[in-house]
């Protein structure tokens, strides 16, 4: 499907493919047969008005919704060709591979160093020196190293909001995921810190497949390669970001991006 | 490419195993606790239920061997002592809770009072008995049911006060403010509006506290003590009551007959308190759902 | 006319304030009164024995020589055993009750809470007639002989069903509902996003509980433990029947001893003169122990209340 949108020389590998994906909160259906393909090593933005199901959609990719008893998903999500909704898929490994960053920064109640080291200690057997090396690497990767290198033993909660969010990104990438899911990562953060995180995401694009839910249309146009527009639980339009923002094919999309509702 | 600097994975198996073991353990922990609860209950029912009869409920206690032995005097005594404790403790504690809720917010003295309330709540109940002994029994020269009531009131007081304050603080300030805006005085607004909106929860809280104090033994040991007489000399003589009777019959007596009576008394007190507790919780839950 | 009316209302308001505040001061007054009365009545004991009273192990009513150490150490030992069992049990039980589906968790937590509604005398009776025989016939032989713990110091090879372990077990059961209730609150107060983030990085639910929730709610959990500590410290009736009631230093888990509260309950009614003063002194020590434990518990829990206030 996506292939048709791209110029021929840009042959992208599909990393995530949702097929006929529906979602229910108890009896209430929130997503209706979503089909979406997300290319590897690109940033895909998911936009749409509040309550359209974009966060819900994202939360299926790492099966975090399973924490809640009355929520269930139907359909398929293929990651590297494997349906991750299959019961046999190991959810711990899935969540390592598919890292998630939340709306509000969620530093763990431990030191900056341990925050980053925690996830990798869970999943890897490492020597002490390796851990220190990788923590530094992850913090550099999240462009946070220079700011926190002197307070690695300080509490992660003591950092500023933007730093906390980048700490969460560092923590996530330290676990060596393939995919980063970001659920409105900058909505609780001031504009300067937001810009920093956007730059960071652009630099991470080479290493990860990134899906970002955002309310902020400028943000979507600034950083994403592809954009999917959600409306009332359905994917109305999915295209390259340039086309969505300059020449949307659907009327609803046009109304939304020009700010007529939402 | 990334996998080249990736190193040895920690096997998921052991983490999942630990998780499963802990989950089983925690289910087992709950099961163990609940099992013990029912074990205690079952012991009380098995040993005590058979003893209950008209004689047991309505005759006074007598030395072992005599006919028509019962715990009627102790039941009545417990009712006297508990009711008097409620009369002495609850109104004042309620007033104190109201006062603390209105005037004691964000002040150092309020915090000091709150601290003292919490300390008194955690104070070993036997100390209330020792305190009242030194205060009342020594000065008046005799143990009495009244002294027992006083020691129970001391235990009841901080619990009721804390419950009252908590309940009042749970009422949104807007309710209070709007009644002040109607021109009510502070006192009136609290008593009419606030108390009306919390009546149910407050009554439940207070009754739960009373139920818990009614079964207290330690504070009565040195104050009310017990006796074989009916509790007509509540103010001047040791007064019969169920908890101390159980204590006497189980520890100080080798007689099987008295042990059985002790179980009967234990049955009465446990079943009454548990039913009261369950009923109050049920009412509370109904209210929450409504 | 109007002015007069206002004044009257003000007067009534003022009376209301004074009355309620007077009542509010009562617990504080009582706490101070406790200290004064207990202190005053124990003066004789401290005059006679000095502060050596606290570390003396003698208890000889004939020669009127008394020391507080057996009772104090017995109190601490039973309390430690009780908490050593109840704190982890409360933690994992709370974990189950918070995570289990509502239809299962609700009746179970109600049943667990009922443990707090059973009067302590019933625990004592049950301990004496039901648990102690079971301890003697099954549990202690199993621990001492089958597992071979009897050879280990602090356990002791002699057992008769009574003693510190039995008392500690009953106490653990008594304080469990209190500890578990506070821990359940702590678990519920863990912010949803934090839990999700922990699961999101690939934690198992045990890892979330032990690494994230435990750390996040550490103060609340410590507060819960201290509340249990305060309860176990001064419990009388549940311990009295099974502790053995001999004024000796604790020498083994299966051995008998006494606690402050049990000593008071056993001797107070018959005591006079110096012994009574000694008992008051023990009461004062118990009061101070309980006070300090409560103070620490408040310190820890206040932080939790503040957090709850923000919500």
Coordinates of N, CA, C and O in Angstrom, one line a residue, chain A residues 90 93 96 121 123-126 134 177-178 207, chain B residues 2-3 5-12 15-16:
Chain A
X90 N 6.5 -13.4 23.2 CA 7.0 -13.1 24.5 C 6.8 -11.6 24.7 O 7.5 -10.8 24.1
X93 N 10.1 -9.5 25.8 CA 11.0 -9.3 24.7 C 10.4 -8.2 23.7 O 11.1 -7.4 23.2
X96 N 10.9 -4.9 25.1 CA 12.3 -4.4 25.0 C 12.5 -3.9 23.5 O 13.1 -2.8 23.3
X121 N 20.0 -3.7 32.4 CA 20.3 -4.8 33.4 C 19.3 -5.9 33.3 O 19.5 -7.1 33.6
X123 N 17.7 -6.9 30.8 CA 17.7 -7.7 29.6 C 19.0 -8.3 29.2 O 19.1 -9.3 28.4
X124 N 20.1 -7.7 29.7 CA 21.4 -8.2 29.3 C 22.3 -8.5 30.5 O 22.1 -8.0 31.6
X125 N 23.2 -9.5 30.3 CA 24.2 -9.8 31.2 C 25.4 -8.9 30.9 O 26.0 -9.0 29.8
X126 N 25.7 -8.0 31.8 CA 26.8 -7.0 31.5 C 27.8 -6.9 32.6 O 27.4 -7.1 33.8
X134 N 27.8 1.9 28.4 CA 26.5 1.9 27.7 C 25.6 3.0 28.3 O 24.9 3.6 27.5
X177 N 16.2 -1.1 21.7 CA 15.0 -1.4 20.9 C 15.2 -1.2 19.4 O 16.2 -0.7 19.0
X178 N 14.2 -1.7 18.6 CA 14.2 -1.4 17.2 C 13.3 -0.2 16.9 O 13.5 0.6 16.0
X207 N 18.8 5.2 13.6 CA 19.0 3.9 14.3 C 17.6 3.2 14.6 O 17.6 2.0 14.8
Chain B
X2 N 23.5 -3.4 14.7 CA 23.5 -3.1 16.1 C 23.8 -4.3 16.9 O 24.3 -4.2 18.0
X3 N 23.5 -5.5 16.4 CA 23.7 -6.7 17.2 C 25.1 -7.0 17.4 O 25.4 -7.8 18.3
X5 N 27.4 -5.1 18.7 CA 27.9 -4.7 20.0 C 26.9 -5.1 21.1 O 27.0 -4.7 22.2
X6 N 26.0 -6.0 20.7 CA 25.0 -6.5 21.7 C 25.7 -7.7 22.3 O 26.4 -8.5 21.7
X7 N 25.5 -7.9 23.6 CA 26.1 -9.0 24.2 C 25.2 -10.0 24.8 O 24.0 -10.0 24.3
X8 N 25.6 -10.7 25.8 CA 24.8 -11.9 26.2 C 23.5 -11.5 26.8 O 23.4 -10.6 27.6
X9 N 22.4 -12.1 26.3 CA 21.1 -11.8 26.8 C 20.9 -12.5 28.1 O 21.4 -13.6 28.3
X10 N 20.1 -11.8 29.0 CA 19.7 -12.5 30.2 C 18.5 -13.3 29.8 O 17.5 -12.8 29.2
X11 N 18.5 -14.6 30.1 CA 17.4 -15.5 29.7 C 16.1 -15.0 30.4 O 16.1 -14.7 31.6
X12 N 15.0 -14.9 29.6 CA 13.7 -14.4 30.1 C 13.2 -15.5 31.0 O 12.4 -15.1 31.9
X15 N 13.6 -14.9 34.8 CA 12.8 -13.7 35.2 C 11.3 -14.1 35.3 O 10.6 -13.7 36.3
X16 N 10.9 -14.9 34.3 CA 9.4 -15.3 34.4 C 9.2 -16.3 35.5 O 8.1 -16.2 36.1

